Amino acid sequence: MEKEKHTKKRLSLKWSTTILIVLCWVLPIFCIVGLGGSYIIDNFESQTQEMAMTSVQNAVKLTKSQLDASITASRNASYNSTIVDAYNKYQKDGDVLSFHSTVQTYLAQQYNHDDRFLSAALCFFNEPDDIFFSSMFIRPSESLYYKENVAGKAYEIAQGSETSIVFFTEDERLYMQRNLVQRGMEAFGALTLELKNETVFRPMKNIAMVTDATIWLNDIPVPMMGEAMTGMEIEKFPISGSVYIERENEDYIAGVEKTDNYEFRYLIHVDKHALGQQADGFKMILMGLCILLVPLMGIVILFFHRMVSRPVGILNNAAAEIEKGNFGIQVSENFHSKEFQFMAGSFNAMSDTLKNQFEKLFKEELALRDAKIMALQLQINPHFLNNTLEIINWEARLAGDVKVSRMLESLSVMLSATMDRKHERIVHLSEEMMYVDAYLYIISERLGKRLSVEKNIDPELQDFYVPRLVMQPIIENAVEHGIQPLQKGLITIRVYRDEESVVLEVENDGIMTNEDEEKIAKLLDQEQPEGEGDSYNLGIRNVNQRLKIIYGDEAGLYIKMNKNQHTVAKIIIPIHQQQQ
């Protein structure tokens, strides 16, 4: 009772698996996703700000590199002696054509193929109206535009700029100007270069998550994208470096970079909505993962139910049926797992084997009981009969009647075999032959010299096990059907080994009719229902059934005519089925 209570407290495999999945898989994943997602979301904004800062700083670095390269290209006009030498030569010889050709060629070669510049203009202070203009776009309108709108402004700036780099704008065009000096540092002209924004400021224009951006070159504002920033934002600039500014719902990145040639300032309006969209997308991913965990948990539980829990339950129920005595129950379920399918097949084979074993034992006991009943023939107490025969035997011996005494002894041996006091279903061949000899002695006393018996028994098979009383019905059948009708005849008994079987053979010189063969075939047919008949016919059926039950289909009784037209009954017992 205590064991049953303890068993009821145990969880089923299904619930154990479910609890294990929830505790060791679902709950940890929810905790990891929840806590990790919360931490990542909390730090996502700062990380995004750092990413934006890094992107801006890299763009500023690349833009400054382009500006520095442009400034270096502008210095070549002073450091290269071509223009200075041409100018000094012109001052001496007044050769205008040679001077113009040299200057124009130099500007075209130096700046027309540089992707950072749209045009290059050069004027000399002693002749300000004589302007040399070169552009990668060979259009007269460009030269005219410069002379009408830019040249005057450039000349005024050049008068007060000495040798430093000056930036100025005109109609949203950005120009860079520097004075040309001779070896004595005396300025004699000015070089004005129009910068190509798409090349020089491309890094600033490609910054992600930016709506508006403006840079200042020496306080000259240059809009990069969106609307130009006003001077109010300039107050937020740091002294140097860069800073992330949060004001109400607007985010900015401001910075100052100072060089020997110019001061580079920038103010960038960061698209906070774009930053939030990335955070929202990450939140949606986390929510999707959490929602996805629910069907995944269901799939895992269903998988364990179909692959483990359900097969175990079916096998457990089938085992309970066997425990109740329902031998032979079969598991017909087609499992999805190769292992459980193998277990189901093994279970079915075990159940079928148990059923066959129990049926075999039951049938064997019934057959042995029938054999004993048919051998006795009379419903009398065998113990009483045996004791009575012993008394009669002693009386016959006292009277000197040896023949009667030996007949009584033979009859007593047969009665002892039928009683089977030790309940042995198989006996040694030597013991079985003792029962045969007893029966043949009694019959020989009745028939006398008219009955001849020959025996050919392999001495090595004397200890071979055979079913009890397996030969007596066969010999009795040979006497009654082969010898009795003619009142004489020969019975030959052979026991020999034939490959993997032992053959017990009884031959008589009687002849079977076609009717006899058909009758014997029906008696030996396992599919034919048992009918009524005499004890001899029932004995033949009983021997065949017992052989099949004990040794299987390889064993059995066979009765046929041989080439000498004699009736031969063969009992075949497989050697490998021997039960010692």
Coordinates of C-alpha atoms in Angstrom, one line a residue:
M1 CA 0.0 0.0 0.0
E2 CA 2.8 2.3 0.9
K3 CA 4.5 1.5 -2.4
E4 CA 1.3 2.4 -4.3
K5 CA 1.1 5.8 -2.6
H6 CA 4.7 6.5 -3.4
T7 CA 4.1 5.6 -7.0
K8 CA 1.1 7.9 -7.3
K9 CA 3.2 10.9 -6.2
R10 CA 5.6 10.5 -9.1
L11 CA 5.1 12.8 -12.1
S12 CA 4.5 11.4 -15.5
L13 CA 7.1 11.7 -18.2
K14 CA 5.0 14.3 -20.1
W15 CA 4.8 16.7 -17.1
S16 CA 8.4 16.1 -16.1
T17 CA 9.5 17.0 -19.6
T18 CA 7.3 20.1 -19.7
I19 CA 8.6 21.4 -16.3
L20 CA 12.2 20.7 -17.4
I21 CA 11.7 22.6 -20.6
V22 CA 10.1 25.6 -18.8
L23 CA 12.7 25.7 -16.1
C24 CA 15.8 25.0 -18.1
W25 CA 15.0 26.5 -21.4
V26 CA 12.0 28.9 -21.6
L27 CA 12.5 30.7 -18.3
P28 CA 16.2 31.3 -18.8
I29 CA 15.7 32.5 -22.4
F30 CA 12.9 34.9 -21.3
C31 CA 15.2 36.2 -18.5
I32 CA 18.1 36.6 -20.9
V33 CA 16.0 38.3 -23.6
G34 CA 14.2 40.5 -21.1
L35 CA 17.2 41.6 -19.0
G36 CA 19.6 41.7 -22.0
G37 CA 17.1 43.5 -24.2
S38 CA 16.4 46.1 -21.5
Y39 CA 20.2 46.6 -20.9
I40 CA 20.8 46.9 -24.7
I41 CA 17.9 49.3 -25.2
D42 CA 19.1 51.5 -22.3
N43 CA 22.5 51.7 -23.8
F44 CA 21.4 51.8 -27.4
E45 CA 20.9 55.6 -27.5
S46 CA 24.3 56.3 -26.1
Q47 CA 25.9 53.8 -28.4
T48 CA 24.1 55.3 -31.4
Q49 CA 25.3 58.8 -30.3
E50 CA 28.8 57.5 -30.1
M51 CA 28.4 56.0 -33.5
A52 CA 27.1 59.2 -35.0
M53 CA 30.0 61.1 -33.3
T54 CA 32.5 58.7 -34.8
S55 CA 30.9 59.0 -38.2
V56 CA 31.0 62.8 -38.1
Q57 CA 34.6 62.9 -36.9
N58 CA 35.7 60.5 -39.7
A59 CA 33.9 62.7 -42.2
V60 CA 35.5 65.8 -40.8
K61 CA 38.9 64.2 -41.0
L62 CA 38.5 63.2 -44.6
T63 CA 37.1 66.7 -45.5
K64 CA 40.0 68.4 -43.9
S65 CA 42.4 66.1 -45.8
Q66 CA 40.7 67.3 -49.1
L67 CA 41.0 70.9 -48.0
D68 CA 44.6 70.5 -47.0
A69 CA 45.4 68.9 -50.4
S70 CA 43.6 71.8 -52.1
I71 CA 45.7 74.3 -50.2
T72 CA 48.9 72.4 -51.1
A73 CA 47.9 72.6 -54.7
S74 CA 47.3 76.3 -54.5
R75 CA 50.8 76.9 -53.1
N76 CA 52.4 75.4 -56.2
A77 CA 51.8 78.6 -58.0
S78 CA 54.2 80.4 -55.6
Y79 CA 56.7 77.6 -55.0
N80 CA 56.9 76.7 -58.6
S81 CA 59.0 79.3 -60.4
T82 CA 57.1 79.1 -63.7
I83 CA 54.7 82.0 -63.0
V84 CA 57.3 84.1 -61.1
D85 CA 59.9 83.7 -63.9
A86 CA 57.3 84.4 -66.6
Y87 CA 56.2 87.5 -64.7
N88 CA 59.7 88.9 -64.2
K89 CA 60.6 88.1 -67.9
Y90 CA 57.5 90.0 -69.0
Q91 CA 58.4 93.0 -66.9
K92 CA 61.8 93.1 -68.7
D93 CA 60.9 92.4 -72.3
G94 CA 57.2 93.2 -72.5
D95 CA 56.5 90.1 -74.6
V96 CA 52.7 89.8 -73.9
L97 CA 52.0 86.8 -76.1
S98 CA 54.8 84.7 -74.5
F99 CA 53.7 85.8 -71.0
H100 CA 50.0 85.1 -71.6
S101 CA 50.8 81.7 -73.2
T102 CA 53.0 80.6 -70.3
V103 CA 50.6 81.6 -67.5
Q104 CA 47.5 80.2 -69.3
T105 CA 49.2 76.9 -70.0
Y106 CA 50.4 76.6 -66.4
L107 CA 46.9 77.1 -65.0
A108 CA 45.4 74.6 -67.4
Q109 CA 48.0 72.0 -66.6
Q110 CA 48.0 72.5 -62.9
Y111 CA 44.2 72.8 -62.0
N112 CA 42.0 71.8 -65.0
H113 CA 42.6 68.1 -64.3
D114 CA 42.3 68.3 -60.5
D115 CA 38.9 67.0 -59.4
R116 CA 38.9 69.3 -56.4
F117 CA 38.6 72.5 -58.5
L118 CA 36.1 73.9 -60.9
S119 CA 38.1 76.9 -62.1
A120 CA 41.3 78.8 -61.5
A121 CA 41.8 82.6 -61.9
L122 CA 45.0 84.7 -61.7
C123 CA 45.4 88.4 -61.7
F124 CA 48.4 90.6 -61.2
F125 CA 48.2 93.7 -59.0
N126 CA 49.9 96.0 -61.6
E127 CA 47.3 95.0 -64.2
P128 CA 44.1 94.0 -62.2
D129 CA 41.9 94.0 -65.3
D130 CA 44.1 91.5 -67.1
I131 CA 42.6 88.3 -65.6
F132 CA 43.9 84.8 -66.6
F133 CA 41.0 82.3 -66.3
S134 CA 41.1 78.5 -66.7
S135 CA 38.3 76.0 -66.2
M136 CA 37.8 72.3 -66.7
F137 CA 34.5 73.3 -68.3
I138 CA 35.5 75.2 -71.5
R139 CA 32.6 77.6 -71.5
P140 CA 32.9 81.4 -72.1
S141 CA 30.1 82.0 -69.7
E142 CA 32.2 80.8 -66.8
S143 CA 34.9 83.3 -67.5
L144 CA 32.4 86.1 -68.0
Y145 CA 30.7 85.2 -64.8
Y146 CA 33.9 85.4 -62.9
K147 CA 35.0 88.7 -64.4
E148 CA 31.6 90.3 -63.7
N149 CA 30.8 88.9 -60.3
V150 CA 33.9 87.6 -58.6
A151 CA 37.0 89.3 -59.9
G152 CA 36.4 92.6 -58.1
K153 CA 35.6 91.0 -54.7
A154 CA 38.6 88.8 -55.1
Y155 CA 40.9 91.8 -55.8
E156 CA 39.7 93.6 -52.7
I157 CA 40.2 90.6 -50.5
A158 CA 43.7 90.0 -52.0
Q159 CA 44.7 93.6 -51.0
G160 CA 44.4 92.8 -47.3
S161 CA 45.1 89.2 -47.0
E162 CA 48.9 89.2 -47.3
T163 CA 49.9 85.5 -47.8
S164 CA 47.2 83.6 -45.8
I165 CA 44.5 81.5 -47.2
V166 CA 41.1 83.3 -47.6
F167 CA 37.8 81.6 -48.2
F168 CA 34.8 83.5 -49.5
T169 CA 31.5 82.7 -51.2
E170 CA 29.5 84.2 -54.1
D171 CA 26.1 82.9 -55.1
E172 CA 26.7 79.7 -53.0
R173 CA 30.0 79.2 -54.8
L174 CA 33.0 78.6 -52.5
Y175 CA 36.3 80.2 -53.5
M176 CA 39.8 79.8 -52.0
Q177 CA 42.3 82.6 -52.5
R178 CA 46.0 83.2 -51.8
N179 CA 48.5 85.8 -52.9
L180 CA 51.5 85.1 -55.0
V181 CA 54.8 86.4 -53.7
Q182 CA 58.3 86.7 -55.1
R183 CA 61.4 85.7 -53.3
G184 CA 61.4 88.8 -51.2
M185 CA 57.9 87.9 -50.0
E186 CA 56.4 90.8 -52.1
A187 CA 52.9 90.0 -53.3
F188 CA 52.5 90.6 -57.0
G189 CA 49.3 88.7 -57.8
A190 CA 46.4 86.6 -56.5
L191 CA 45.3 83.0 -57.3
T192 CA 41.6 82.3 -56.9
L193 CA 40.4 78.7 -57.0
E194 CA 36.7 77.6 -57.0
L195 CA 36.3 74.5 -54.9
K196 CA 34.2 71.6 -56.2
N197 CA 31.9 70.9 -53.3
E198 CA 30.9 67.4 -54.5
T199 CA 34.5 66.3 -54.2
V200 CA 36.0 68.3 -51.3
F201 CA 32.9 67.9 -49.0
R202 CA 31.7 64.5 -50.2
P203 CA 32.4 62.9 -46.8
M204 CA 30.3 65.6 -45.0
K205 CA 27.4 65.0 -47.4
N206 CA 27.4 61.3 -46.9
I207 CA 27.0 61.3 -43.1
A208 CA 24.1 59.0 -42.2
M209 CA 21.3 60.0 -39.9
V210 CA 21.7 63.7 -40.7
T211 CA 19.0 66.1 -41.8
D212 CA 20.9 69.5 -41.8
A213 CA 24.7 70.2 -41.8
T214 CA 26.7 73.4 -42.2
I215 CA 30.4 74.1 -41.9
W216 CA 32.3 77.3 -41.4
L217 CA 35.7 78.0 -43.0
N218 CA 37.1 81.0 -41.1
D219 CA 33.6 82.2 -40.3
I220 CA 32.4 81.7 -43.8
P221 CA 29.3 79.4 -43.7
V222 CA 29.0 76.7 -46.3
P223 CA 25.8 74.7 -46.2
M224 CA 26.4 70.9 -46.8
M225 CA 22.8 69.6 -46.7
G226 CA 19.4 70.8 -45.7
E227 CA 18.9 74.4 -44.4
A228 CA 21.8 76.6 -43.5
M229 CA 22.4 76.9 -39.7
T230 CA 22.1 80.4 -38.2
G231 CA 24.6 82.1 -36.0
M232 CA 22.6 81.2 -32.8
E233 CA 23.9 77.6 -33.0
I234 CA 27.5 78.8 -33.3
E235 CA 27.3 79.7 -29.6
K236 CA 27.1 76.1 -28.8
F237 CA 30.4 75.3 -30.4
P238 CA 33.1 73.9 -28.1
I239 CA 36.5 75.6 -27.9
S240 CA 38.0 72.6 -29.7
G241 CA 37.0 69.1 -30.5
S242 CA 33.4 67.9 -30.9
V243 CA 30.4 67.6 -28.6
Y244 CA 27.0 66.0 -28.7
I245 CA 24.2 68.5 -27.9
E246 CA 20.7 67.6 -26.8
R247 CA 18.2 70.4 -26.8
E248 CA 14.5 69.7 -26.3
N249 CA 13.7 67.3 -29.1
E250 CA 16.7 68.3 -31.3
D251 CA 20.1 66.7 -31.3
Y252 CA 23.2 68.3 -32.7
I253 CA 26.9 67.5 -33.1
A254 CA 29.1 70.6 -33.0
G255 CA 32.9 70.8 -33.4
V256 CA 35.9 73.0 -34.1
E257 CA 39.1 71.9 -35.8
K258 CA 41.9 74.5 -36.0
T259 CA 44.8 74.3 -38.4
D260 CA 47.7 76.7 -39.4
N261 CA 45.7 77.8 -42.5
Y262 CA 42.1 77.9 -41.4
E263 CA 39.6 77.2 -38.7
F264 CA 37.1 74.4 -39.5
R265 CA 33.8 74.5 -37.7
Y266 CA 30.7 72.3 -38.2
L267 CA 27.2 72.0 -36.9
I268 CA 25.2 68.9 -37.7
H269 CA 21.5 68.3 -37.0
V270 CA 21.1 64.6 -36.1
D271 CA 17.9 62.9 -37.2
K272 CA 16.6 61.7 -33.8
H273 CA 13.7 60.0 -35.4
A274 CA 16.1 57.8 -37.4
L275 CA 17.9 56.9 -34.2
G276 CA 14.6 56.1 -32.6
Q277 CA 13.6 53.9 -35.5
Q278 CA 16.6 51.7 -35.0
A279 CA 15.8 51.4 -31.3
D280 CA 12.2 50.6 -32.2
G281 CA 13.3 48.0 -34.7
F282 CA 15.4 46.4 -32.0
K283 CA 12.5 46.4 -29.6
M284 CA 10.3 44.8 -32.2
I285 CA 12.9 42.1 -32.7
L286 CA 12.9 41.4 -29.0
M287 CA 9.1 41.3 -28.8
G288 CA 9.1 39.0 -31.8
L289 CA 11.7 36.7 -30.1
C290 CA 9.5 36.5 -27.0
I291 CA 6.4 35.8 -29.0
L292 CA 8.2 33.2 -31.1
L293 CA 9.3 31.4 -27.9
V294 CA 5.7 30.4 -27.1
P295 CA 5.1 28.3 -30.3
L296 CA 8.7 27.1 -30.1
M297 CA 8.0 25.8 -26.6
G298 CA 4.8 24.2 -27.8
I299 CA 6.7 22.6 -30.7
V300 CA 9.3 21.2 -28.3
I301 CA 6.7 19.9 -25.9
L302 CA 4.8 18.4 -28.9
F303 CA 8.0 16.8 -30.2
F304 CA 8.8 15.2 -26.8
H305 CA 5.1 14.1 -26.5
R306 CA 5.1 12.4 -29.9
M307 CA 8.7 11.1 -29.9
V308 CA 9.1 10.1 -26.2
S309 CA 6.1 10.6 -23.9
R310 CA 3.4 9.0 -26.0
P311 CA 5.5 5.9 -27.1
V312 CA 6.5 5.3 -23.5
G313 CA 2.9 5.6 -22.4
I314 CA 1.7 3.1 -25.0
L315 CA 4.4 0.6 -24.1
N316 CA 3.7 1.1 -20.4
N317 CA 0.0 0.4 -21.0
A318 CA 0.8 -2.7 -23.0
A319 CA 3.2 -3.9 -20.3
A320 CA 0.4 -3.4 -17.8
E321 CA -1.9 -5.6 -19.9
I322 CA 0.7 -8.4 -19.9
E323 CA 0.9 -8.0 -16.1
K324 CA -2.8 -8.7 -16.0
G325 CA -2.3 -11.9 -18.0
N326 CA -3.3 -10.6 -21.4
F327 CA -0.4 -12.4 -23.2
G328 CA 0.0 -11.8 -26.9
I329 CA -1.1 -8.2 -26.9
Q330 CA 0.5 -6.3 -29.8
V331 CA 1.5 -2.7 -30.1
S332 CA 0.2 -1.7 -33.5
E333 CA 1.3 2.0 -33.3
N334 CA 3.7 3.2 -35.9
F335 CA 6.2 5.3 -33.9
H336 CA 8.1 8.2 -35.5
S337 CA 11.3 7.3 -33.7
K338 CA 13.5 4.4 -35.0
E339 CA 14.5 3.5 -31.4
F340 CA 10.9 3.2 -30.2
Q341 CA 9.8 1.4 -33.3
F342 CA 12.5 -1.1 -32.6
M343 CA 11.3 -1.3 -28.9
A344 CA 7.7 -1.8 -30.1
G345 CA 8.9 -4.6 -32.4
S346 CA 10.8 -6.3 -29.6
F347 CA 7.9 -5.9 -27.3
N348 CA 5.5 -7.5 -29.8
A349 CA 8.0 -10.4 -30.3
M350 CA 8.3 -10.9 -26.5
S351 CA 4.5 -10.8 -26.1
D352 CA 4.0 -13.2 -28.9
T353 CA 6.7 -15.5 -27.5
L354 CA 5.1 -15.4 -24.0
K355 CA 1.7 -16.3 -25.5
N356 CA 3.2 -19.1 -27.6
Q357 CA 5.1 -20.5 -24.6
F358 CA 2.1 -20.5 -22.4
E359 CA -0.1 -22.0 -25.1
K360 CA 2.6 -24.6 -25.8
L361 CA 2.9 -25.6 -22.2
F362 CA -0.9 -25.7 -21.9
K363 CA -1.4 -27.8 -25.0
E364 CA 1.5 -30.1 -24.0
E365 CA -0.1 -30.8 -20.7
L366 CA -3.4 -31.5 -22.4
A367 CA -1.8 -33.8 -24.9
L368 CA 0.2 -35.7 -22.3
R369 CA -3.0 -36.0 -20.2
D370 CA -4.8 -37.5 -23.3
A371 CA -2.0 -39.9 -23.9
K372 CA -2.2 -41.1 -20.4
I373 CA -5.9 -41.5 -20.6
M374 CA -5.7 -43.4 -23.9
A375 CA -3.0 -45.6 -22.6
L376 CA -5.0 -46.6 -19.5
Q377 CA -8.2 -47.3 -21.4
L378 CA -10.1 -48.0 -18.2
Q379 CA -11.3 -45.6 -15.5
I380 CA -9.8 -47.4 -12.6
N381 CA -7.3 -46.4 -10.0
P382 CA -3.8 -47.1 -11.5
H383 CA -2.2 -47.4 -8.1
F384 CA -4.8 -50.0 -7.1
L385 CA -4.3 -51.8 -10.4
N386 CA -0.5 -51.8 -10.1
N387 CA -0.6 -53.1 -6.5
T388 CA -3.1 -55.8 -7.5
L389 CA -0.8 -56.9 -10.4
E390 CA 2.1 -57.2 -7.9
I391 CA 0.1 -59.6 -5.8
I392 CA -1.0 -61.7 -8.8
N393 CA 2.7 -61.8 -9.9
W394 CA 3.8 -63.2 -6.6
E395 CA 1.1 -65.8 -6.7
A396 CA 2.2 -66.8 -10.3
R397 CA 5.8 -67.1 -9.2
L398 CA 4.9 -69.2 -6.1
A399 CA 2.9 -71.4 -8.5
G400 CA 5.9 -71.7 -10.8
D401 CA 4.1 -70.0 -13.8
V402 CA 7.1 -68.0 -15.2
K403 CA 5.2 -67.0 -18.4
V404 CA 2.3 -65.3 -16.5
S405 CA 4.8 -63.6 -14.2
R406 CA 6.8 -62.0 -17.0
M407 CA 3.6 -60.8 -18.7
L408 CA 2.5 -59.3 -15.4
E409 CA 5.9 -57.6 -15.0
S410 CA 5.6 -56.1 -18.5
L411 CA 2.1 -54.9 -17.9
S412 CA 3.3 -53.3 -14.6
V413 CA 6.1 -51.5 -16.5
M414 CA 3.5 -50.0 -18.9
L415 CA 1.2 -49.0 -16.1
S416 CA 4.2 -47.2 -14.4
A417 CA 4.9 -45.3 -17.6
T418 CA 1.3 -44.1 -17.9
M419 CA 1.2 -43.0 -14.2
D420 CA 4.3 -40.8 -14.6
R421 CA 4.9 -40.3 -10.9
K422 CA 7.9 -38.0 -11.5
H423 CA 5.9 -35.8 -14.0
E424 CA 8.7 -36.1 -16.6
R425 CA 7.5 -35.1 -20.1
I426 CA 10.8 -36.3 -21.7
V427 CA 12.8 -39.4 -20.9
H428 CA 15.9 -41.1 -22.2
L429 CA 15.6 -43.3 -25.3
S430 CA 16.7 -46.3 -23.3
E431 CA 13.7 -45.8 -20.9
E432 CA 11.3 -45.3 -23.8
M433 CA 12.6 -48.6 -25.3
M434 CA 12.0 -50.3 -22.0
Y435 CA 8.3 -49.4 -22.3
V436 CA 8.3 -50.6 -26.0
D437 CA 9.9 -54.0 -25.0
A438 CA 7.3 -54.5 -22.3
Y439 CA 4.5 -53.9 -24.8
L440 CA 6.0 -56.1 -27.4
Y441 CA 6.5 -58.9 -24.9
I442 CA 2.9 -59.0 -24.1
I443 CA 1.9 -58.9 -27.8
S444 CA 4.5 -61.6 -28.6
E445 CA 2.9 -63.9 -26.0
R446 CA -0.4 -63.5 -27.8
L447 CA 0.9 -64.0 -31.3
G448 CA 3.8 -66.3 -30.6
K449 CA 6.2 -67.1 -33.4
R450 CA 3.9 -65.4 -35.9
L451 CA 5.3 -62.0 -34.8
S452 CA 8.9 -61.2 -35.6
V453 CA 10.6 -58.1 -34.2
E454 CA 13.9 -56.6 -35.3
K455 CA 15.7 -53.7 -33.7
N456 CA 18.5 -51.6 -35.0
I457 CA 19.3 -48.8 -32.5
D458 CA 22.4 -46.6 -32.5
P459 CA 24.0 -47.2 -29.1
E460 CA 25.2 -43.6 -29.0
L461 CA 21.6 -42.4 -28.9
Q462 CA 20.6 -44.3 -25.8
D463 CA 20.8 -41.1 -23.7
F464 CA 19.0 -39.0 -26.3
Y465 CA 15.8 -37.5 -24.9
V466 CA 12.4 -38.3 -26.4
P467 CA 8.8 -37.6 -25.3
R468 CA 7.4 -40.2 -22.9
L469 CA 5.2 -42.8 -24.6
V470 CA 6.0 -41.5 -28.0
M471 CA 6.7 -44.9 -29.6
Q472 CA 4.2 -47.1 -27.9
P473 CA 1.2 -45.7 -29.9
I474 CA 3.1 -46.1 -33.2
I475 CA 4.1 -49.7 -32.5
E476 CA 0.5 -50.5 -31.2
N477 CA -0.8 -49.0 -34.5
A478 CA 1.6 -51.2 -36.5
V479 CA 0.5 -54.3 -34.6
E480 CA -3.2 -53.6 -35.0
H481 CA -3.2 -52.5 -38.6
G482 CA -0.2 -54.3 -40.0
I483 CA 0.1 -57.6 -38.1
Q484 CA -3.3 -58.3 -36.6
P485 CA -5.2 -58.6 -40.0
L486 CA -2.8 -61.2 -41.3
Q487 CA -2.1 -62.8 -37.8
K488 CA 1.6 -62.6 -38.6
G489 CA 4.3 -60.2 -39.7
L490 CA 7.6 -58.4 -39.1
I491 CA 8.1 -55.2 -37.1
T492 CA 11.4 -53.4 -37.6
I493 CA 12.5 -50.7 -35.1
R494 CA 15.3 -48.4 -36.1
V495 CA 16.8 -45.4 -34.3
Y496 CA 19.5 -43.4 -36.1
R497 CA 20.8 -40.0 -36.8
D498 CA 20.0 -38.2 -40.1
E499 CA 22.1 -35.1 -40.4
E500 CA 20.7 -32.6 -37.8
S501 CA 17.8 -34.9 -36.7
V502 CA 17.3 -38.1 -34.9
V503 CA 14.8 -40.6 -36.6
L504 CA 12.7 -43.1 -34.7
E505 CA 11.4 -45.5 -37.4
V506 CA 8.8 -48.3 -37.1
E507 CA 8.3 -50.5 -40.2
N508 CA 5.8 -53.3 -40.6
D509 CA 5.1 -55.4 -43.7
G510 CA 1.4 -54.4 -43.8
I511 CA 0.0 -52.6 -46.8
M512 CA -1.9 -49.3 -46.6
T513 CA -4.9 -48.8 -48.8
N514 CA -5.7 -45.5 -50.4
E515 CA -8.4 -45.1 -47.8
D516 CA -5.9 -45.7 -45.0
E517 CA -3.5 -43.1 -46.5
E518 CA -6.3 -40.5 -46.7
K519 CA -7.3 -41.2 -43.1
I520 CA -3.7 -40.9 -41.9
A521 CA -3.2 -37.7 -43.8
K522 CA -6.3 -36.2 -42.1
L523 CA -5.0 -37.3 -38.7
L524 CA -1.6 -35.7 -39.2
D525 CA -3.1 -32.5 -40.6
Q526 CA -2.9 -29.8 -37.9
E527 CA -5.6 -27.7 -39.7
Q528 CA -8.2 -30.6 -39.5
P529 CA -10.5 -30.5 -36.5
E530 CA -10.2 -33.3 -34.1
G531 CA -12.9 -35.9 -34.5
E532 CA -14.0 -39.1 -32.9
G533 CA -12.0 -42.3 -33.5
D534 CA -10.5 -45.3 -31.9
S535 CA -7.6 -45.1 -29.5
Y536 CA -5.0 -46.0 -32.2
N537 CA -6.1 -43.2 -34.5
L538 CA -6.2 -40.7 -31.6
G539 CA -2.8 -42.0 -30.5
I540 CA -1.3 -41.1 -33.9
R541 CA -2.7 -37.6 -33.8
N542 CA -1.6 -37.1 -30.2
V543 CA 2.0 -38.1 -31.0
N544 CA 2.2 -35.7 -33.9
Q545 CA 0.7 -32.8 -31.8
R546 CA 3.1 -33.4 -28.9
L547 CA 6.1 -33.4 -31.2
K548 CA 5.0 -30.1 -32.8
I549 CA 4.3 -28.5 -29.4
I550 CA 7.6 -29.5 -27.9
Y551 CA 10.1 -29.2 -30.8
G552 CA 8.3 -27.0 -33.3
D553 CA 7.3 -27.5 -37.0
E554 CA 10.7 -29.2 -37.8
A555 CA 9.6 -32.2 -35.8
G556 CA 6.6 -34.5 -36.5
L557 CA 5.3 -38.0 -37.4
Y558 CA 5.2 -39.2 -41.0
I559 CA 3.6 -42.5 -42.1
K560 CA 4.2 -43.6 -45.7
M561 CA 4.8 -46.7 -47.9
N562 CA 8.4 -47.5 -48.8
K563 CA 9.7 -49.1 -52.0
N564 CA 9.1 -52.6 -50.6
Q565 CA 5.4 -51.7 -50.1
H566 CA 5.8 -51.8 -46.3
T567 CA 4.3 -49.2 -44.0
V568 CA 6.9 -47.0 -42.4
A569 CA 6.2 -44.6 -39.5
K570 CA 9.0 -42.0 -38.9
I571 CA 9.3 -39.8 -35.8
I572 CA 11.7 -36.9 -36.5
I573 CA 13.2 -34.9 -33.7
P574 CA 15.7 -32.0 -34.4
I575 CA 18.9 -32.4 -32.4
H576 CA 19.3 -28.6 -31.7
Q577 CA 15.9 -28.6 -30.0
Q578 CA 16.9 -31.2 -27.5
Q579 CA 16.2 -30.2 -23.9
Q580 CA 18.6 -32.0 -21.6

